XYZ file of C-alpha atoms in Angstrom:
577
model
C 112.619 192.062 59.610
C 110.327 189.046 59.384
C 112.330 185.991 60.345
C 110.189 183.775 58.108
C 110.978 185.841 55.015
C 112.399 183.609 52.242
C 115.452 185.806 51.771
C 116.268 185.422 55.437
C 115.925 181.653 55.091
C 118.220 181.657 52.054
C 120.822 183.725 53.886
C 120.719 181.334 56.820
C 121.110 178.318 54.540
C 124.057 179.943 52.797
C 125.805 180.585 56.103
C 125.225 176.943 57.054
C 126.918 175.875 53.810
C 129.968 178.033 54.524
C 130.344 176.449 57.968
C 130.079 172.965 56.521
C 132.605 173.626 53.769
C 135.255 175.522 55.665
C 134.865 173.823 59.063
C 135.121 177.101 60.935
C 132.725 179.294 62.923
C 130.537 181.859 61.247
C 131.418 185.541 61.483
C 129.624 186.879 64.478
C 128.155 190.337 64.433
C 126.468 192.364 67.172
C 124.024 190.960 69.659
C 120.942 192.052 67.739
C 122.064 190.304 64.588
C 122.780 187.120 66.510
C 119.386 187.161 68.202
C 117.788 187.455 64.775
C 119.915 184.617 63.388
C 119.052 182.356 66.344
C 115.377 183.091 66.091
C 115.491 182.496 62.309
C 117.206 179.164 62.814
C 114.568 178.047 65.330
C 111.712 179.160 63.096
C 113.198 177.506 60.045
C 114.014 174.298 61.917
C 110.288 173.885 62.661
C 109.384 174.228 58.966
C 112.363 172.323 57.517
C 113.316 169.209 59.520
C 116.523 168.650 57.584
C 118.049 171.709 59.236
C 117.410 170.178 62.634
C 119.580 167.284 61.568
C 122.411 169.654 60.626
C 122.273 171.480 63.930
C 121.626 168.345 65.908
C 123.720 165.471 64.503
C 122.414 163.036 67.084
C 118.889 163.823 65.813
C 117.546 164.345 69.319
C 114.331 166.255 69.821
C 114.507 170.002 70.354
C 111.807 171.413 72.606
C 109.875 174.301 71.178
C 110.455 176.346 74.336
C 114.234 175.865 74.267
C 116.015 178.876 75.778
C 117.613 181.437 73.494
C 121.401 181.446 73.197
C 123.325 184.344 74.582
C 124.347 187.128 72.205
C 127.620 186.336 70.484
C 127.015 182.564 70.390
C 127.559 180.840 67.077
C 124.142 179.627 65.837
C 125.644 176.739 63.845
C 128.667 174.895 65.241
C 131.275 173.974 62.615
C 131.093 170.470 61.225
C 134.120 168.651 59.847
C 132.380 166.941 56.954
C 131.593 168.563 53.643
C 128.004 167.963 52.626
C 127.069 166.465 49.296
C 123.869 165.788 47.473
C 124.193 162.145 48.465
C 123.455 163.030 52.073
C 120.428 164.659 53.647
C 122.153 168.033 53.760
C 122.040 170.932 51.330
C 123.374 170.431 47.791
C 127.140 170.723 47.377
C 126.790 173.563 44.859
C 124.006 176.054 44.153
C 125.170 176.496 40.567
C 122.791 174.980 38.028
C 124.011 172.198 35.744
C 124.075 174.601 32.799
C 126.241 177.046 34.779
C 128.583 174.225 35.811
C 128.927 173.233 32.164
C 129.627 176.872 31.239
C 132.343 177.111 33.920
C 133.973 173.853 32.847
C 133.622 174.643 29.116
C 135.298 178.043 29.417
C 138.025 176.484 31.567
C 138.514 173.622 29.133
C 138.869 175.948 26.145
C 141.289 178.166 28.076
C 143.153 175.004 29.080
C 144.118 174.448 25.433
C 146.698 177.213 25.656
C 149.088 175.439 28.007
C 149.743 172.247 25.983
C 149.250 173.714 22.505
C 151.842 176.437 23.068
C 154.489 173.783 23.523
C 153.875 171.413 20.618
C 152.495 173.879 18.038
C 156.017 175.308 18.094
C 157.750 172.022 17.193
C 157.009 171.896 13.410
C 158.428 175.433 13.053
C 161.833 174.580 14.599
C 163.624 174.064 11.220
C 162.108 177.288 9.849
C 163.034 179.248 12.981
C 166.541 177.789 12.805
C 167.020 179.336 9.361
C 165.339 182.617 10.305
C 167.388 183.167 13.485
C 170.592 181.630 12.050
C 170.795 179.193 14.955
C 171.045 175.408 15.125
C 167.885 173.343 15.599
C 169.264 172.322 18.978
C 169.489 175.983 20.014
C 165.922 176.670 18.847
C 164.760 173.558 20.737
C 165.875 175.301 23.927
C 162.747 177.412 23.541
C 160.718 174.201 24.060
C 162.763 173.248 27.120
C 162.435 176.741 28.627
C 158.689 176.622 28.085
C 158.461 173.286 29.899
C 160.544 174.562 32.822
C 158.355 177.624 33.354
C 155.272 175.532 32.692
C 156.345 173.429 35.662
C 157.215 176.220 38.102
C 154.810 179.142 37.648
C 151.478 177.306 38.224
C 152.770 176.322 41.670
C 152.542 179.974 42.719
C 149.551 181.039 40.609
C 147.443 177.993 41.511
C 147.948 178.762 45.203
C 147.123 182.407 44.511
C 143.771 181.357 43.026
C 143.051 179.327 46.183
C 143.300 182.554 48.172
C 142.125 185.473 46.008
C 139.719 183.662 43.724
C 139.746 181.876 40.395
C 138.368 184.673 38.249
C 140.936 187.495 38.712
C 143.912 185.105 38.411
C 142.375 183.521 35.307
C 142.018 186.914 33.632
C 145.440 188.183 34.727
C 147.351 185.149 33.476
C 145.586 185.144 30.108
C 146.391 188.838 29.611
C 150.076 188.021 30.227
C 149.793 185.130 27.748
C 148.172 187.399 25.142
C 150.948 190.006 25.492
C 153.655 187.313 25.205
C 152.184 185.959 21.956
C 152.015 189.420 20.420
C 155.639 189.952 21.446
C 156.703 186.610 19.919
C 154.951 187.449 16.653
C 156.892 190.738 16.481
C 160.273 189.400 17.671
C 163.129 190.464 15.341
C 165.207 187.548 14.033
C 168.349 189.242 15.328
C 167.153 188.884 18.951
C 167.387 185.174 19.765
C 167.548 186.006 23.483
C 164.167 187.790 23.223
C 162.627 184.639 21.746
C 163.675 182.694 24.845
C 162.508 185.406 27.269
C 159.101 185.694 25.636
C 158.700 181.917 25.581
C 159.248 181.949 29.350
C 156.631 184.721 29.688
C 154.277 182.786 27.415
C 154.616 179.734 29.667
C 154.019 181.872 32.770
C 150.717 183.168 31.423
C 149.481 180.051 29.655
C 150.434 177.241 31.988
C 148.434 178.338 35.046
C 145.070 177.891 33.325
C 145.187 174.108 33.901
C 145.685 174.485 37.668
C 142.994 177.175 37.950
C 140.588 175.234 35.738
C 140.908 172.071 37.816
C 140.347 174.255 40.892
C 137.043 175.430 39.393
C 136.016 171.818 38.785
C 136.678 171.046 42.461
C 134.656 174.093 43.528
C 131.468 173.208 41.678
C 131.535 169.406 41.329
C 131.053 167.116 44.303
C 133.383 164.080 44.483
C 130.890 161.632 42.996
C 130.642 163.648 39.751
C 134.180 165.028 39.460
C 135.145 162.388 36.938
C 132.469 163.608 34.518
C 133.340 167.286 34.857
C 137.075 166.592 34.799
C 136.491 164.752 31.505
C 134.634 167.774 30.105
C 137.478 170.022 31.203
C 140.174 167.774 29.771
C 138.331 167.438 26.463
C 139.328 171.022 25.771
C 142.727 170.851 27.415
C 143.788 167.719 25.506
C 142.759 169.168 22.139
C 146.083 171.041 22.235
C 148.270 167.932 21.906
C 145.750 166.497 19.429
C 145.817 169.285 16.882
C 148.786 171.485 17.850
C 151.461 169.843 15.664
C 149.191 169.742 12.603
C 148.098 173.326 13.095
C 151.693 174.462 13.579
C 152.781 172.685 10.377
C 149.930 174.201 8.325
C 150.540 177.748 9.603
C 154.310 177.513 9.146
C 154.111 176.230 5.571
C 151.358 178.608 4.438
C 151.697 181.873 6.390
C 155.127 181.621 8.021
C 156.263 180.984 11.586
C 154.981 184.335 12.915
C 151.415 183.306 12.076
C 151.602 180.694 14.861
C 151.838 183.391 17.524
C 149.303 185.688 15.806
C 146.868 182.755 15.788
C 147.440 182.139 19.516
C 147.005 185.853 20.271
C 143.701 186.053 18.370
C 142.459 182.807 19.906
C 143.300 184.127 23.385
C 141.290 187.282 22.754
C 138.301 185.241 21.576
C 138.386 183.168 24.798
C 139.180 186.090 27.099
C 136.075 188.097 26.164
C 133.410 185.557 27.281
C 135.570 184.629 30.268
C 135.558 188.255 31.461
C 131.837 188.707 30.752
C 130.336 185.445 31.983
C 132.642 183.367 34.201
C 131.387 183.486 37.826
C 133.644 183.276 40.834
C 133.666 179.719 42.210
C 136.210 179.718 45.067
C 134.314 178.245 47.992
C 136.109 180.292 50.646
C 134.688 183.417 48.917
C 131.261 182.360 47.633
C 130.496 179.196 49.615
C 128.354 176.930 47.478
C 127.979 179.791 44.975
C 125.052 181.523 46.691
C 127.148 184.192 48.490
C 127.770 187.255 46.281
C 131.518 187.596 45.568
C 133.533 190.788 46.143
C 133.456 193.363 43.348
C 136.920 192.326 42.097
C 135.642 188.780 41.605
C 132.325 189.717 39.995
C 131.641 189.678 36.253
C 130.653 193.003 34.611
C 127.183 191.692 33.776
C 126.455 190.860 37.415
C 127.858 194.221 38.541
C 125.524 196.041 36.151
C 122.563 194.048 37.457
C 123.490 194.856 41.047
C 123.797 198.591 40.295
C 120.481 198.553 38.447
C 118.831 196.815 41.415
C 120.274 199.345 43.872
C 119.072 202.226 41.701
C 115.567 200.786 41.502
C 115.447 200.255 45.266
C 116.592 203.825 45.830
C 113.923 205.183 43.484
C 111.255 203.194 45.337
C 112.574 204.383 48.686
C 113.267 200.843 49.846
C 116.188 199.918 52.073
C 118.861 197.603 50.742
C 119.333 194.210 52.361
C 121.790 193.474 55.118
C 125.502 193.598 54.378
C 126.850 190.204 53.368
C 128.924 188.527 56.071
C 131.839 186.809 54.359
C 134.078 184.069 55.726
C 137.690 185.088 56.371
C 139.852 185.027 53.258
C 142.313 182.163 53.144
C 145.887 183.439 53.508
C 148.051 183.209 50.418
C 150.515 180.359 50.798
C 152.942 180.625 47.850
C 154.602 177.329 48.725
C 151.417 175.332 49.252
C 151.916 173.374 46.011
C 155.377 172.342 47.218
C 154.130 171.607 50.742
C 151.491 169.238 49.359
C 154.312 167.058 48.043
C 156.405 167.337 51.213
C 153.600 166.719 53.711
C 151.637 164.042 51.842
C 153.710 161.016 50.759
C 150.650 159.318 49.267
C 150.107 162.237 46.873
C 153.821 162.493 46.074
C 154.089 158.803 45.141
C 151.038 158.901 42.876
C 152.274 162.076 41.185
C 155.725 160.558 40.670
C 154.287 157.451 39.039
C 151.964 159.411 36.751
C 154.864 161.708 35.850
C 156.926 158.710 34.726
C 154.113 157.890 32.299
C 154.011 161.534 31.221
C 157.777 161.489 30.610
C 157.423 158.552 28.229
C 154.326 160.049 26.582
C 155.996 163.414 25.952
C 159.195 161.699 24.794
C 157.075 159.729 22.324
C 155.509 162.936 20.996
C 158.916 164.578 20.614
C 160.689 161.630 18.987
C 157.773 160.697 16.736
C 158.356 163.563 14.297
C 162.097 162.918 14.114
C 161.676 159.221 13.320
C 158.950 159.865 10.738
C 161.278 162.270 8.979
C 164.354 159.979 9.229
C 162.666 156.674 8.367
C 159.819 157.704 6.075
C 161.002 161.059 4.689
C 157.684 162.790 5.396
C 157.160 166.537 5.088
C 156.210 168.704 8.083
C 152.561 168.763 6.998
C 152.353 164.970 6.672
C 154.122 164.584 10.018
C 151.501 166.854 11.583
C 148.754 164.640 10.141
C 150.436 161.592 11.693
C 149.862 163.096 15.165
C 146.076 163.033 14.724
C 145.541 159.378 15.810
C 147.259 160.032 19.136
C 145.294 163.237 19.617
C 141.952 161.556 18.938
C 142.890 158.698 21.269
C 143.816 161.197 23.987
C 140.447 162.943 23.773
C 138.564 159.629 23.913
C 140.626 158.513 26.911
C 139.580 161.578 28.945
C 135.910 160.714 28.450
C 136.371 157.026 29.254
C 138.402 157.821 32.362
C 135.863 160.374 33.583
C 133.097 157.836 33.483
C 135.332 155.230 35.075
C 136.163 157.560 37.989
C 132.489 158.265 38.701
C 131.458 154.626 38.273
C 133.901 153.275 40.865
C 133.195 156.162 43.267
C 129.457 155.447 43.218
C 130.110 151.743 43.524
C 132.117 152.384 46.699
C 129.358 154.718 47.969
C 126.875 151.899 47.595
C 129.178 149.480 49.418
C 129.701 151.661 52.516
C 126.310 153.418 52.487
C 127.663 156.945 52.070
C 130.260 159.060 50.321
C 133.886 159.755 51.252
C 133.045 162.880 53.265
C 130.289 161.176 55.232
C 132.143 157.925 55.968
C 135.870 158.617 55.530
C 136.993 155.606 57.565
C 134.920 153.037 55.695
C 135.319 154.615 52.249
C 138.468 153.304 50.520
C 139.341 156.416 48.501
C 142.823 155.121 47.596
C 141.659 151.930 45.919
C 138.616 153.641 44.373
C 140.656 156.316 42.583
C 144.006 154.600 41.984
C 142.509 151.478 40.403
C 141.522 153.753 37.508
C 145.198 154.065 36.555
C 145.589 150.357 35.758
C 143.808 149.913 32.380
C 145.339 153.036 30.853
C 148.837 152.245 32.127
C 148.771 148.723 30.679
C 147.412 149.928 27.339
C 149.936 152.746 27.093
C 152.999 150.619 27.877
C 152.059 147.978 25.310
C 151.129 150.515 22.605
C 154.165 152.790 22.956
C 156.595 149.852 22.976
C 155.056 148.216 19.903
C 154.919 151.585 18.127
C 158.632 152.020 18.820
C 159.509 148.687 17.198
C 157.220 149.411 14.228
C 159.107 152.642 13.630
C 162.444 150.913 14.192
C 161.624 148.251 11.582
C 160.144 150.823 9.184
C 156.898 148.889 9.054
C 154.108 150.093 6.724
C 153.033 153.534 7.927
C 149.565 152.264 8.861
C 151.062 150.133 11.670
C 152.663 152.957 13.716
C 149.592 155.121 13.061
C 147.284 152.489 14.569
C 149.456 152.053 17.635
C 149.815 155.840 17.858
C 146.058 155.946 18.460
C 146.399 153.491 21.355
C 149.315 155.525 22.758
C 146.894 158.448 23.038
C 144.120 156.223 24.358
C 146.420 155.034 27.144
C 147.252 158.549 28.314
C 144.206 158.972 30.576
C 146.034 158.995 33.910
C 146.477 162.690 34.768
C 142.822 163.233 35.773
C 142.834 160.197 38.088
C 145.864 161.499 39.974
C 144.451 165.040 40.163
C 141.032 163.944 41.403
C 142.608 161.698 44.047
C 144.737 164.589 45.333
C 141.711 166.887 45.457
C 139.741 164.264 47.385
C 142.329 163.894 50.151
C 143.221 167.624 50.223
C 139.869 169.450 49.967
C 139.994 173.214 49.544
C 143.330 173.135 47.704
C 142.204 172.400 44.166
C 144.579 174.895 42.569
C 147.570 173.827 44.650
C 146.963 170.123 43.967
C 146.775 170.607 40.204
C 149.819 172.891 40.314
C 151.884 170.384 42.302
C 151.132 167.615 39.794
C 151.927 170.022 36.988
C 155.261 170.788 38.685
C 156.327 167.148 38.899
C 155.135 166.013 35.476
C 156.544 169.012 33.599
C 159.951 168.550 35.254
C 159.871 164.918 34.152
C 158.704 165.998 30.687
C 161.574 168.476 30.381
C 164.041 165.728 31.351
C 162.546 163.476 28.684
C 162.726 166.148 25.971
C 166.334 166.971 26.879
C 167.498 163.331 26.797
C 165.339 161.562 24.205
C 167.286 162.530 21.080
C 170.593 161.367 22.558
C 169.075 158.048 23.702
C 167.526 157.533 20.253
C 170.825 158.108 18.489
C 172.570 155.754 20.874
C 170.270 152.705 20.957
C 167.574 153.259 18.325
C 163.853 153.995 18.671
C 162.771 150.431 19.587
C 165.130 150.000 22.530
C 164.511 153.608 23.584
C 160.889 152.841 24.433
C 161.767 149.475 25.938
C 164.041 151.410 28.316
C 161.404 154.033 29.143
C 158.649 151.419 29.602
C 160.962 149.476 31.907
C 161.450 152.567 34.067
C 157.662 152.974 34.343
C 157.276 149.301 35.299
C 159.847 149.790 38.060
C 157.608 152.567 39.409
C 154.471 150.371 39.685
C 155.093 149.597 43.405
C 154.463 153.295 44.178
C 150.679 153.294 43.579
C 150.396 149.838 45.153
C 152.090 151.184 48.297
C 149.681 154.119 48.395
C 146.681 151.776 48.196
C 148.036 149.871 51.200
C 149.441 152.719 53.325
C 147.746 155.924 52.142
C 144.956 155.993 54.718
C 147.359 155.058 57.536
C 149.698 157.936 56.655
C 146.789 160.376 56.462
C 145.303 159.277 59.797
C 148.714 159.582 61.480
C 149.063 163.144 60.176
C 145.617 164.050 61.425
C 146.366 162.607 64.853
C 149.618 164.584 65.081
C 147.862 167.777 63.987
C 145.120 167.229 66.577
C 147.734 166.675 69.304
C 149.599 169.842 68.344
C 146.348 171.788 68.416
C 145.469 170.365 71.842
C 148.855 171.284 73.286
C 148.572 174.760 71.805
C 145.168 175.279 73.392
C 146.439 174.023 76.752
C 149.342 176.454 76.554
C 146.949 179.330 75.861
C 144.830 178.377 78.882
C 147.909 178.184 81.109
C 149.058 181.607 79.943
C 145.672 183.084 80.785
C 145.779 181.586 84.292
């Protein structure tokens, strides 16, 4: 084979990307293959100087008559930094911008299912109470059960996608979600227990799409543009809270409560078809920057058909197929990785706890809003659903504003230190850069939700709580900031990071839903949100502590890990002697 052939050059560049991303040696084949790889690297280094810089970080000259390495040597030593387009290395992702948008768009639309399945159910609670001959409190348990499973299951499925790939887990979970919705639509009213079981199954299938979707964003978007792509992803995901209550009210009043689950089942099928046909595998431990062909299980049918057609044409022409793709080792499945992120990384835990306090108050506001509108203003279910629109619109706008804010401050810090977080981790203040983005939304949310509470308490003209309801939604843009920060400091664990945040915030949300009605009856809606806002204010020292201590904690962990590795290597050497 000609070592200067462009395909050979592309293969070499892809292998370089895998080494840079995973920080581990390349798979080494037989001696002949290694000699070819070494010769290809030398030939390519002469024609492309940037590859010399990758191989030779000190940028020293390499003589043209340098001796060949022995068979079995690794042609590219592993580097500990992940390259980005802001450096002189190869682009972070080989996916085109249009493909990135396709990946994020499909993920964002699929992400609707997790939040919408919870609140689309709320307007139908009185109707379901009559149909199943149960109290509204008993039917509300279906909401609590959904939130509990929404918290737990992504912790295992998000980690699974970090090991076996995004695509197969995406498809599998949505098939489970589709089956659960069909079952809910057919549930007999004499089987209340089946309603609860299927709601748990619905949460299991629908809730993981957020964790997997954020993992895809991490795979294809480098840190300096993650805010933008996270905003695109959340635009779809946050449409659930925006339009779920209204949609649930319309379907319940016009077609009955079963139509809610038939709608979700049909919608799932509509999303599942293009996802199966077009979504590429993005997990970097399988496909690198996207240029390594994925295994058959992770390949879309369209790509499989193209590959088979290409093989058939090559066979007809009598040409030999290319070399077998050398893949990096698959990451082991760590079912508890989402939990370990919280245990091992106090900086991530504290940020997730603070954001979850905000989520608790936000979800409590959503839950109590309908009750107060019915008690104070006597509105019908349909009008109550319309009253959720300002918050939903504000939520969607907040995701876009926060995405741009995240990218703006990241690039500003890049300019200050002369490189990105991967290139200059010591100089780059990732804590302050990401966590400062929480401040404007937190302040806006606390003011808006407290004033909205007193407007409802005083039965002010309906326009007043509606206006502040918009600002409640506008102040909700904190989840993406916490997720992106976690993905920055824990690269390669996009699914686990999103799942761990989902675990904490959904547990807090379930606590809020379980307690909010009792608090409201005891002290009224105004003082209820004064209490909840006060709890959030008490949590403000948590992100401030992370800004001050986060890097110190992380460096200490890295030093301990390096020491353990050194001692382990010394022990191995002693055992050999």
